[in-house]
XYZ file of C-alpha atoms in Angstrom:
693
model
C -104.791 103.112 123.649
C -108.569 103.019 123.119
C -110.489 104.341 120.097
C -113.397 106.552 121.162
C -114.855 107.844 117.929
C -114.177 107.810 114.191
C -115.581 109.811 111.298
C -115.048 109.103 107.591
C -115.532 111.503 104.666
C -114.915 110.646 101.027
C -113.066 107.393 101.749
C -114.270 105.171 98.902
C -117.835 104.135 99.928
C -117.613 105.814 103.339
C -118.867 109.373 103.540
C -120.670 111.005 106.440
C -120.135 107.867 108.529
C -119.467 108.400 112.235
C -119.045 105.776 114.953
C -118.631 105.654 118.689
C -116.679 102.730 120.107
C -117.252 100.938 123.378
C -114.764 101.618 126.172
C -116.744 99.803 128.858
C -114.332 97.255 130.431
C -117.142 94.733 131.024
C -118.984 95.225 127.727
C -115.994 95.996 125.555
C -117.264 94.814 122.167
C -118.214 97.181 119.375
C -120.187 95.372 116.660
C -120.325 96.786 113.148
C -122.759 94.647 111.201
C -122.467 94.712 107.429
C -123.136 92.334 104.572
C -120.587 91.644 101.877
C -119.672 94.760 99.820
C -121.006 97.000 102.572
C -117.863 98.685 103.861
C -116.365 96.388 106.520
C -112.933 95.989 104.933
C -113.022 99.606 103.718
C -113.543 100.858 107.271
C -110.752 98.635 108.583
C -108.426 100.134 105.964
C -109.646 103.663 106.709
C -108.870 103.305 110.412
C -105.348 102.156 109.606
C -104.808 104.960 107.091
C -106.041 107.495 109.611
C -103.530 106.330 112.224
C -100.546 105.359 110.085
C -100.887 107.119 106.745
C -100.174 105.947 103.225
C -97.847 103.131 104.336
C -100.912 101.332 105.679
C -102.558 101.150 102.254
C -102.259 98.253 99.806
C -100.218 99.050 96.726
C -102.235 100.988 94.146
C -105.127 101.564 96.556
C -107.473 104.422 95.637
C -109.069 106.450 98.457
C -111.453 108.472 96.308
C -115.201 108.172 96.429
C -116.066 105.468 93.961
C -118.772 107.471 92.153
C -116.536 110.412 91.215
C -115.511 110.978 87.619
C -111.796 110.699 86.771
C -110.008 113.993 87.233
C -112.712 115.390 89.504
C -111.127 116.908 92.632
C -111.887 115.095 95.839
C -110.991 115.294 99.491
C -110.630 112.263 101.709
C -110.698 112.795 105.451
C -110.573 110.458 108.439
C -110.928 111.754 111.973
C -110.189 109.515 114.975
C -110.523 110.317 118.647
C -108.703 108.090 121.101
C -107.362 108.090 124.631
C -104.339 106.700 126.392
C -103.604 106.174 130.069
C -101.202 108.840 131.281
C -99.506 109.246 134.631
C -102.265 111.528 135.877
C -105.136 109.706 134.189
C -106.544 109.255 130.682
C -105.503 111.682 127.985
C -107.698 112.297 124.970
C -106.501 113.031 121.440
C -108.097 113.907 118.114
C -106.311 112.871 114.928
C -107.237 114.295 111.538
C -105.757 112.919 108.314
C -106.707 114.256 104.902
C -105.615 114.177 101.278
C -106.742 115.884 98.077
C -106.814 113.869 94.859
C -107.535 114.517 91.196
C -107.837 110.931 90.026
C -106.600 107.512 90.946
C -103.832 106.611 93.337
C -101.152 107.639 90.816
C -102.254 111.290 91.107
C -102.598 111.249 94.884
C -100.347 113.527 96.916
C -99.094 112.489 100.322
C -101.592 112.759 103.122
C -101.359 115.371 105.891
C -101.984 114.580 109.518
C -102.825 116.794 112.484
C -102.963 115.709 116.122
C -104.689 117.583 118.915
C -104.859 116.953 122.622
C -108.452 117.392 123.821
C -108.533 119.379 127.032
C -111.182 121.113 129.056
C -110.137 124.349 127.407
C -110.400 123.000 123.868
C -107.968 121.523 121.327
C -104.185 121.926 121.603
C -102.383 121.043 118.372
C -99.267 118.968 118.937
C -96.066 119.259 116.893
C -94.611 116.146 115.193
C -97.911 114.248 115.289
C -96.404 111.116 113.742
C -93.961 110.785 116.644
C -96.798 111.046 119.170
C -98.914 108.474 117.341
C -95.917 106.161 117.130
C -95.607 106.307 120.916
C -99.329 105.811 121.469
C -99.720 102.795 119.147
C -96.503 101.900 117.264
C -96.861 101.355 113.538
C -95.014 98.047 113.733
C -97.956 96.699 115.739
C -100.518 97.710 113.128
C -100.992 94.271 111.583
C -101.464 92.710 115.020
C -104.134 95.120 116.263
C -105.836 95.620 112.872
C -106.428 92.412 110.964
C -108.999 90.288 109.180
C -109.818 86.625 109.439
C -108.265 85.748 106.087
C -105.054 87.748 106.493
C -104.455 86.358 109.982
C -104.330 82.881 108.456
C -100.960 83.784 106.927
C -99.452 83.005 110.346
C -100.165 79.300 109.709
C -100.608 79.006 105.926
C -98.309 79.286 102.929
C -94.607 78.490 102.846
C -93.272 77.467 106.252
C -90.417 79.957 105.998
C -92.937 82.750 105.349
C -94.997 81.591 108.333
C -91.923 81.689 110.546
C -90.988 85.190 109.370
C -94.482 86.546 110.043
C -94.765 84.931 113.482
C -91.275 86.030 114.446
C -91.815 89.577 113.165
C -95.119 89.864 115.043
C -93.531 88.649 118.282
C -90.483 90.879 117.928
C -92.629 93.940 117.191
C -95.099 93.255 119.952
C -92.451 92.460 122.557
C -90.297 95.410 121.572
C -87.327 93.155 120.804
C -86.095 95.527 118.115
C -85.916 98.291 120.728
C -83.794 96.089 122.966
C -81.509 95.256 120.057
C -81.179 98.958 119.252
C -80.387 99.624 122.922
C -77.649 97.001 122.879
C -76.120 98.552 119.755
C -76.279 101.986 121.393
C -74.533 100.765 124.554
C -71.884 99.015 122.461
C -71.199 102.292 120.714
C -70.800 104.025 124.093
C -68.374 101.302 125.187
C -66.382 101.835 122.017
C -66.218 105.581 122.631
C -65.120 105.063 126.249
C -62.363 102.692 125.211
C -61.173 105.222 122.652
C -61.135 107.957 125.316
C -59.178 105.729 127.646
C -56.721 104.945 124.879
C -56.115 108.645 124.259
C -55.795 109.602 127.921
C -54.185 106.583 129.601
C -53.798 103.812 127.095
C -50.765 101.599 126.578
C -49.668 98.904 124.139
C -51.461 96.150 126.011
C -54.809 97.960 126.191
C -54.545 98.916 122.530
C -54.092 95.266 121.559
C -57.135 94.350 123.635
C -59.166 97.170 122.063
C -58.222 95.969 118.584
C -59.260 92.408 119.430
C -62.574 93.575 120.898
C -63.172 95.700 117.809
C -62.488 92.721 115.523
C -64.917 90.609 117.526
C -67.569 93.359 117.505
C -67.278 93.530 113.739
C -67.339 89.742 113.334
C -70.360 88.956 115.533
C -72.951 90.964 113.501
C -71.685 89.488 110.243
C -71.826 85.951 111.591
C -75.192 86.620 113.256
C -76.582 87.819 109.946
C -75.150 84.761 108.206
C -76.632 82.572 110.938
C -80.104 84.026 110.386
C -79.686 83.580 106.640
C -78.577 79.993 107.193
C -81.584 79.336 109.448
C -83.814 80.627 106.661
C -82.047 78.316 104.224
C -82.532 75.376 106.600
C -86.218 76.212 106.864
C -86.605 76.603 103.090
C -84.651 73.438 102.326
C -86.594 71.487 104.932
C -89.799 72.573 103.266
C -88.458 71.769 99.797
C -87.154 68.388 100.968
C -90.537 67.593 102.516
C -92.326 68.718 99.359
C -90.002 66.624 97.188
C -90.667 63.640 99.419
C -94.402 64.296 99.204
C -94.217 64.532 95.406
C -92.226 61.305 95.309
C -94.713 59.499 97.538
C -97.615 60.789 95.448
C -95.913 59.562 92.295
C -95.200 56.178 93.864
C -98.730 55.835 95.206
C -100.095 56.616 91.741
C -97.635 54.076 90.334
C -94.035 54.044 89.294
C -94.068 54.645 85.566
C -90.672 53.018 85.093
C -91.603 49.943 87.107
C -94.985 49.677 85.403
C -93.285 49.968 82.019
C -90.964 47.116 82.971
C -93.936 45.108 84.216
C -95.715 45.743 80.928
C -92.731 44.499 78.914
C -92.468 41.354 81.092
C -96.210 40.740 80.813
C -96.072 41.011 77.021
C -93.185 38.545 76.959
C -95.161 36.104 79.108
C -98.104 36.494 76.761
C -95.860 35.798 73.750
C -94.449 32.663 75.411
C -97.958 31.450 76.235
C -98.954 32.095 72.646
C -96.200 29.733 71.492
C -97.247 27.112 74.049
C -100.863 27.467 72.969
C -99.934 26.899 69.322
C -97.779 23.883 70.221
C -100.582 22.343 72.285
C -103.126 22.925 69.512
C -100.799 21.175 67.040
C -100.277 18.214 69.377
C -104.017 17.942 69.867
C -104.616 18.091 66.107
C -101.927 15.448 65.462
C -103.718 13.033 67.827
C -106.620 12.986 65.350
C -104.449 11.515 62.573
C -102.324 8.933 64.406
C -102.424 5.084 64.460
C -103.271 5.404 68.133
C -106.660 6.935 67.243
C -107.342 3.995 64.867
C -106.446 1.456 67.569
C -108.654 3.437 69.973
C -111.626 3.419 67.602
C -111.195 -0.303 66.431
C -109.985 -1.762 69.697
C -112.887 -4.297 69.949
C -112.505 -5.415 66.310
C -108.731 -5.835 66.711
C -109.244 -7.858 69.881
C -111.720 -10.195 68.183
C -109.422 -10.705 65.122
C -106.492 -11.425 67.395
C -108.476 -14.144 69.165
C -109.301 -15.838 65.842
C -105.676 -15.764 64.672
C -104.497 -17.169 67.992
C -106.982 -20.033 67.654
C -105.738 -20.818 64.132
C -102.156 -20.839 65.370
C -103.055 -23.228 68.163
C -104.648 -25.589 65.609
C -101.500 -25.432 63.496
C -103.318 -23.761 60.660
C -100.984 -20.868 60.892
C -97.492 -22.231 60.432
C -94.629 -21.060 62.425
C -92.102 -19.254 60.423
C -89.704 -22.197 60.555
C -88.346 -22.184 56.994
C -85.705 -19.518 57.618
C -84.754 -21.264 60.821
C -84.491 -24.696 59.154
C -82.498 -23.225 56.283
C -80.213 -21.606 58.796
C -79.622 -24.991 60.476
C -78.697 -26.634 57.183
C -75.932 -24.070 56.872
C -74.513 -25.283 60.188
C -73.264 -28.728 61.212
C -75.730 -29.355 63.984
C -79.496 -29.387 64.482
C -81.518 -27.361 66.956
C -81.771 -30.495 69.063
C -77.957 -30.782 69.114
C -77.641 -33.799 66.734
C -75.103 -33.739 63.896
C -76.277 -32.733 60.430
C -73.009 -33.857 58.780
C -74.002 -35.316 55.348
C -70.904 -37.550 55.240
C -72.344 -39.734 57.937
C -75.438 -41.908 57.474
C -77.297 -40.403 60.437
C -76.329 -36.873 59.492
C -77.418 -37.424 55.902
C -80.735 -38.858 57.095
C -81.406 -35.845 59.322
C -80.529 -33.382 56.608
C -82.931 -35.032 54.218
C -85.734 -34.813 56.802
C -85.176 -31.118 57.258
C -85.053 -30.542 53.516
C -88.413 -32.390 53.195
C -89.935 -30.126 55.903
C -88.743 -27.069 54.055
C -90.272 -28.310 50.835
C -93.613 -29.201 52.447
C -93.837 -25.780 54.160
C -93.201 -23.999 50.883
C -96.009 -25.865 49.301
C -98.586 -24.354 51.735
C -101.450 -22.518 49.994
C -101.535 -18.725 49.530
C -104.354 -18.157 52.006
C -102.518 -19.798 54.859
C -99.438 -17.754 53.934
C -101.426 -14.555 54.032
C -103.060 -15.486 57.316
C -99.685 -16.313 58.714
C -98.267 -12.926 57.573
C -101.262 -11.174 59.066
C -100.757 -12.934 62.388
C -97.133 -11.952 62.704
C -97.343 -8.428 61.194
C -100.535 -7.298 62.997
C -99.733 -8.965 66.299
C -98.904 -5.559 67.931
C -102.468 -4.354 67.260
C -104.124 -6.907 69.501
C -101.381 -7.996 71.865
C -100.213 -6.036 74.961
C -101.859 -2.886 76.499
C -101.822 0.070 74.065
C -101.255 3.718 75.202
C -104.580 5.452 75.997
C -105.493 7.906 73.242
C -108.254 9.339 75.428
C -105.798 10.178 78.214
C -103.393 11.824 75.784
C -106.190 13.836 74.203
C -107.571 14.837 77.621
C -104.127 15.968 78.769
C -103.691 18.070 75.626
C -107.177 19.562 76.038
C -106.637 20.376 79.738
C -103.286 21.975 78.980
C -104.867 24.057 76.251
C -107.610 25.197 78.644
C -105.045 26.084 81.329
C -102.984 28.073 78.828
C -106.135 29.888 77.689
C -107.008 30.843 81.302
C -103.498 32.099 82.043
C -103.442 33.886 78.701
C -106.677 35.663 79.638
C -105.310 36.669 83.066
C -102.118 38.016 81.539
C -104.117 39.905 78.958
C -106.185 41.513 81.723
C -103.008 42.350 83.662
C -101.537 43.923 80.553
C -104.658 46.018 80.022
C -104.657 47.056 83.709
C -101.010 48.123 83.555
C -101.651 50.112 80.380
C -104.628 51.806 82.076
C -102.467 52.726 85.084
C -99.784 54.102 82.812
C -102.342 56.327 81.089
C -103.461 57.738 84.476
C -99.957 58.350 85.798
C -98.714 61.877 85.097
C -95.572 62.039 83.079
C -93.356 62.197 86.164
C -89.832 60.908 86.283
C -89.704 59.047 89.592
C -85.951 58.720 89.426
C -85.717 62.447 88.874
C -87.862 63.041 91.964
C -85.570 60.791 93.968
C -82.572 62.763 92.754
C -84.262 66.062 93.656
C -85.014 64.789 97.152
C -81.431 63.596 97.603
C -80.137 66.953 96.389
C -82.254 68.825 98.919
C -81.247 66.390 101.660
C -77.571 66.985 100.929
C -78.011 70.756 100.803
C -80.000 70.599 104.038
C -77.294 68.580 105.788
C -74.668 71.087 104.645
C -76.694 74.063 105.896
C -77.451 72.362 109.228
C -73.727 71.786 109.687
C -73.077 75.423 108.762
C -75.734 76.574 111.228
C -74.068 74.575 113.988
C -70.668 75.975 113.075
C -71.912 79.569 113.082
C -73.670 79.150 116.423
C -70.463 77.734 117.857
C -68.359 80.518 116.333
C -70.637 83.231 117.735
C -70.571 81.635 121.177
C -66.746 81.470 121.089
C -66.498 85.091 119.913
C -68.756 86.267 122.729
C -66.716 84.319 125.260
C -63.512 85.847 123.869
C -65.052 89.315 124.001
C -65.993 88.791 127.644
C -62.454 87.659 128.447
C -60.907 90.660 126.681
C -63.318 93.022 128.424
C -62.350 91.588 131.805
C -58.672 91.995 130.972
C -59.285 95.580 129.861
C -61.141 96.382 133.097
C -58.397 94.833 135.189
C -55.657 96.776 133.392
C -57.580 100.061 133.216
C -58.446 99.881 136.907
C -54.720 99.922 137.705
C -54.155 103.157 135.771
C -55.134 106.064 138.005
C -55.368 108.518 135.136
C -58.089 106.440 133.438
C -59.905 105.328 136.567
C -63.043 107.405 135.918
C -63.346 106.205 132.331
C -62.815 102.630 133.486
C -65.696 102.939 135.949
C -67.966 104.382 133.253
C -66.966 101.585 130.870
C -67.668 98.984 133.547
C -71.139 100.439 134.092
C -71.846 100.468 130.320
C -70.725 96.848 130.002
C -72.951 95.843 132.912
C -75.913 97.642 131.328
C -75.310 95.874 128.021
C -75.113 92.518 129.771
C -78.422 93.174 131.541
C -80.133 94.197 128.294
C -78.682 91.193 126.424
C -79.936 88.832 129.117
C -83.311 90.523 128.972
C -83.388 90.080 125.222
C -82.549 86.403 125.475
C -85.229 86.005 128.126
C -87.763 87.742 125.893
C -86.855 85.382 123.051
C -87.320 82.294 125.198
C -89.342 82.708 128.386
C -91.728 85.354 127.059
C -92.242 83.538 123.775
C -93.028 80.403 125.769
C -95.536 82.453 127.743
C -97.188 83.586 124.487
C -97.224 79.970 123.362
C -98.843 78.758 126.571
C -101.498 81.500 126.522
C -102.231 80.857 122.855
C -102.734 77.193 123.671
C -105.181 78.014 126.478
C -107.227 80.315 124.247
C -107.230 77.891 121.329
C -108.336 74.826 123.288
C -111.027 76.894 124.972
C -112.316 78.231 121.651
C -112.621 74.820 119.984
C -113.901 73.091 123.132
C -111.036 70.610 123.206
C -110.448 68.342 126.178
C -106.731 67.822 126.776
C -107.220 64.142 127.576
C -109.679 62.906 124.963
C -109.821 65.364 122.047
C -108.203 64.771 118.689
C -106.377 68.103 119.156
C -104.483 68.223 122.448
C -102.328 71.361 122.314
C -100.845 74.153 120.201
C -97.488 75.824 120.621
C -94.947 78.182 119.099
C -91.714 76.334 118.357
C -88.215 77.788 118.967
C -88.111 78.298 115.183
C -91.222 80.544 115.462
C -93.641 78.132 113.834
C -97.173 77.649 115.124
C -97.844 73.924 115.327
C -100.657 71.772 116.676
C -100.459 68.343 118.261
C -102.975 65.524 118.312
C -103.169 62.313 120.258
C -99.938 60.482 121.024
C -98.140 63.797 120.536
C -98.591 63.575 116.768
C -97.630 66.857 115.106
C -100.322 68.271 112.833
C -99.928 70.822 110.067
C -102.442 73.607 110.861
C -102.854 74.492 107.192
C -103.598 70.879 106.240
C -105.007 69.077 109.273
C -107.310 71.697 110.831
C -110.715 72.718 109.540
C -111.411 76.327 108.586
C -112.994 77.235 111.938
C -110.078 75.816 113.930
C -107.528 77.596 111.727
C -109.178 80.955 112.361
C -109.519 80.202 116.072
C -105.803 79.364 116.220
C -104.665 82.616 114.586
C -107.022 84.735 116.711
C -105.666 82.921 119.778
C -102.125 83.850 118.730
C -103.019 87.537 118.310
C -104.828 87.652 121.674
C -101.965 85.896 123.474
C -99.406 88.198 121.899
C -101.198 91.394 122.923
C -101.856 90.017 126.401
C -98.281 88.908 127.197
C -96.711 91.996 125.630
C -98.620 94.292 127.967
C -99.295 96.702 125.090
C -102.843 98.000 125.398
C -104.623 98.659 122.145
C -107.847 97.883 120.298
C -108.232 94.494 118.636
C -110.001 95.406 115.393
C -110.905 92.305 113.378
C -112.784 92.059 110.092
C -114.826 88.893 109.466
C -113.248 86.794 112.246
C -116.013 84.170 112.391
C -115.997 82.945 108.794
C -116.389 79.159 108.433
C -117.397 78.946 112.117
C -120.597 77.691 113.678
C -122.112 76.741 117.011
C -119.901 76.417 120.051
C -116.663 77.475 118.341
C -118.170 80.688 116.995
C -119.642 81.897 120.306
C -116.579 80.796 122.277
C -114.234 82.711 119.964
C -116.259 85.860 120.650
C -116.305 85.217 124.414
C -112.559 84.467 124.614
C -111.661 87.466 122.455
C -113.815 89.782 124.605
C -112.400 88.433 127.863
C -108.817 88.934 126.687
C -109.029 92.290 124.907
C -109.057 95.745 126.385
C -111.219 96.842 123.453
C -112.686 94.577 120.774
C -114.102 95.868 117.489
C -115.742 93.229 115.302
C -116.861 93.714 111.694
C -119.430 90.927 111.276
C -121.745 89.717 108.538
C -125.302 88.727 109.349
C -124.368 85.042 109.036
C -121.441 85.449 111.423
C -123.767 86.964 114.035
C -126.172 84.010 113.910
C -125.586 81.861 116.969
C -123.699 84.643 118.792
C -126.647 86.839 119.736
C -126.594 85.868 123.399
C -122.879 86.481 123.923
C -123.164 89.799 122.045
C -126.093 90.761 124.269
C -123.781 90.192 127.206
C -120.523 91.658 125.875
C -121.406 94.292 123.229
C -122.097 97.863 124.358
C -122.075 99.636 120.997
C -123.468 98.365 117.707
C -124.368 99.773 114.304
C -125.252 98.502 110.851
C -123.861 99.464 107.439
C -125.933 98.989 104.286
C -125.041 99.321 100.605
C -128.007 100.867 98.731
C -127.024 99.241 95.430
C -128.295 95.949 96.905
C -131.870 97.108 96.325
C -134.072 95.449 95.086
C -132.360 92.039 94.852
C -131.231 91.915 98.488
C -132.701 94.884 100.353
C -136.449 94.830 101.011
C -137.003 98.589 100.951
C -135.974 101.335 98.572
C -133.143 103.255 100.347
C -134.020 106.373 98.368
C -130.567 106.799 96.806
C -128.459 105.298 94.066
C -125.225 106.935 95.188
C -122.197 104.752 95.762
C -122.111 105.462 99.490
C -122.713 103.310 102.538
C -125.786 104.029 104.666
C -125.577 103.829 108.445
C -128.268 103.021 110.961
C -128.280 102.400 114.717
C -129.598 98.829 114.460
C -127.725 96.357 116.613
C -127.057 92.671 116.026
C -130.703 91.731 116.638
C -132.770 94.596 115.200
C -133.598 95.809 111.690
C -135.129 98.952 110.250
C -136.405 100.166 106.916
C -132.855 100.933 105.792
C -131.147 97.630 106.626
C -133.998 95.073 106.385
C -132.928 92.416 103.868
C -134.001 89.065 102.468
C -132.510 86.030 104.162
C -132.048 84.202 100.856
C -132.733 84.412 97.141
C -135.651 82.000 97.640
C -137.271 84.372 100.127
C -136.665 87.318 97.798
C -138.379 85.559 94.911
C -141.321 84.473 97.087
C -141.953 87.906 98.585
C -141.517 89.853 95.367
C -143.586 87.490 93.201
């Protein structure tokens, strides 16, 4: 199907707008240049409404001209001419859709559509126009053939389960998988009817049992298949939730574990308290050293040494008596002298010796007071100048060094405490343990659903095998009954047809999807200029779960929504749409609004080239900035071009007065390189200020 011409009347900002579209196979691009707020998205919506009716409109969408007063009657009309390839050549059609409104969308009646075949003789109106349009370009393919750069990103952005649903739905619609599934259901119904006929005409107890078993299986397979699809969705959702929970947990841990940091803070405060006690103890010990005898000995060491020498000299001269009186008195109390002689007073010698000792005691007691004092000083102060005293300086230095060490550690712990408190303030109030529990919960649920998915797949496989066995038994038995021979042959043919269609469906779901994947990969790598051997992005594919994924070096899987830049994301989704339309064999226009946003240079021009080379008809709604850098490829590939201008942009953006203040879009024939009085505009606000100053 190829669009030839379109005309728009009273569709929001579009009124009196008429376009021709390129159908040249070599120059198949139609360029509609328009700035923001100049009708690009409106025209895309109008084309879809014209072909598919109100179901193609966003909810609450108003078609009315935007400058009409509420309640004022209005007519909206879209006329599209298109052609399709028939058996005898191209056939041309004219579609007219219109609606009358009194106000907003709430007061809008349903639209009416008319379809005419354009012949040499004129226009032939066709009955049931919706059915014809559905055959020419099925409504389920609308979002594939008519899209915009932002909406196409939904194939790779958002929840993974939503991505999978959109990719799968697009593939199933484009490949006609739903038609095959409907065909299988139809053939199954025929088989059921044939078995019932056989039962009535030639059935027996054995065939009835087999029929009942087949019927049970036929009823069980759809239910289990539906449950299997639901379970697959649950697996996808739980996988995404598990991954998100893990990501949240890792983010929380990377920011800091509040519980662990709180424990660290408590331990750090305890260490600081213990150091505070040690610091106080060390300060006390250091202070005590200033009031001890050891300090006095340290300060008067030279004086004590000199005094000790004098006292020793006096002792050597005998001027300091030995403290012999107590010793002599002690001997008198015993019967023998120190020398071992007897001190027994009953003997002459003993009496003589006792008297001598008594005389010594008396003479010693008669010593003068000064000598007694000197003697006391010698014996009592001997410890001050004899032996090596403990070093007060070393003790004081040790106490000082310990105090300094404690102060340094105390400072470090204080800084650690402040750092931990700062981290705690920055950490969101997230319960890490709760995140761990959430992740474990999702992991358990995921394991359970994966097991259930495996069980259901196994059950369905067993049921299908049982059904095949019962069908074979039925055919064998029915073939032996002559009365039901014709029905048996018809049933055998129906079963064979179903088997062929089922195999075709399975092939479409695997081989054809792989073909779409491979073609998408080729387009994508070409668009972004990636070399398979050296680039950071090495390939893209559609997984068996209908997810579009990208791989980097070392086969590292990348998340398109996270790991690709904006230009590559758009290139990837456009590649998917092109591959899908190409492999499906469905011929239709690729109409894309703002496909080159966020692109520049090589990627931008290559996207245009690849899209043109792999589309039967390519319609691009482009802004002026999107066109920059693509002029050469558009010169080569574009056959038709036009420009849309919004007059309300004067004088801030447009250079010339358009001569109207109506809320309608103006059209001119300017292509992607040329300008005229209607569409000439300032390149920037700076230029506008300079030229209007």
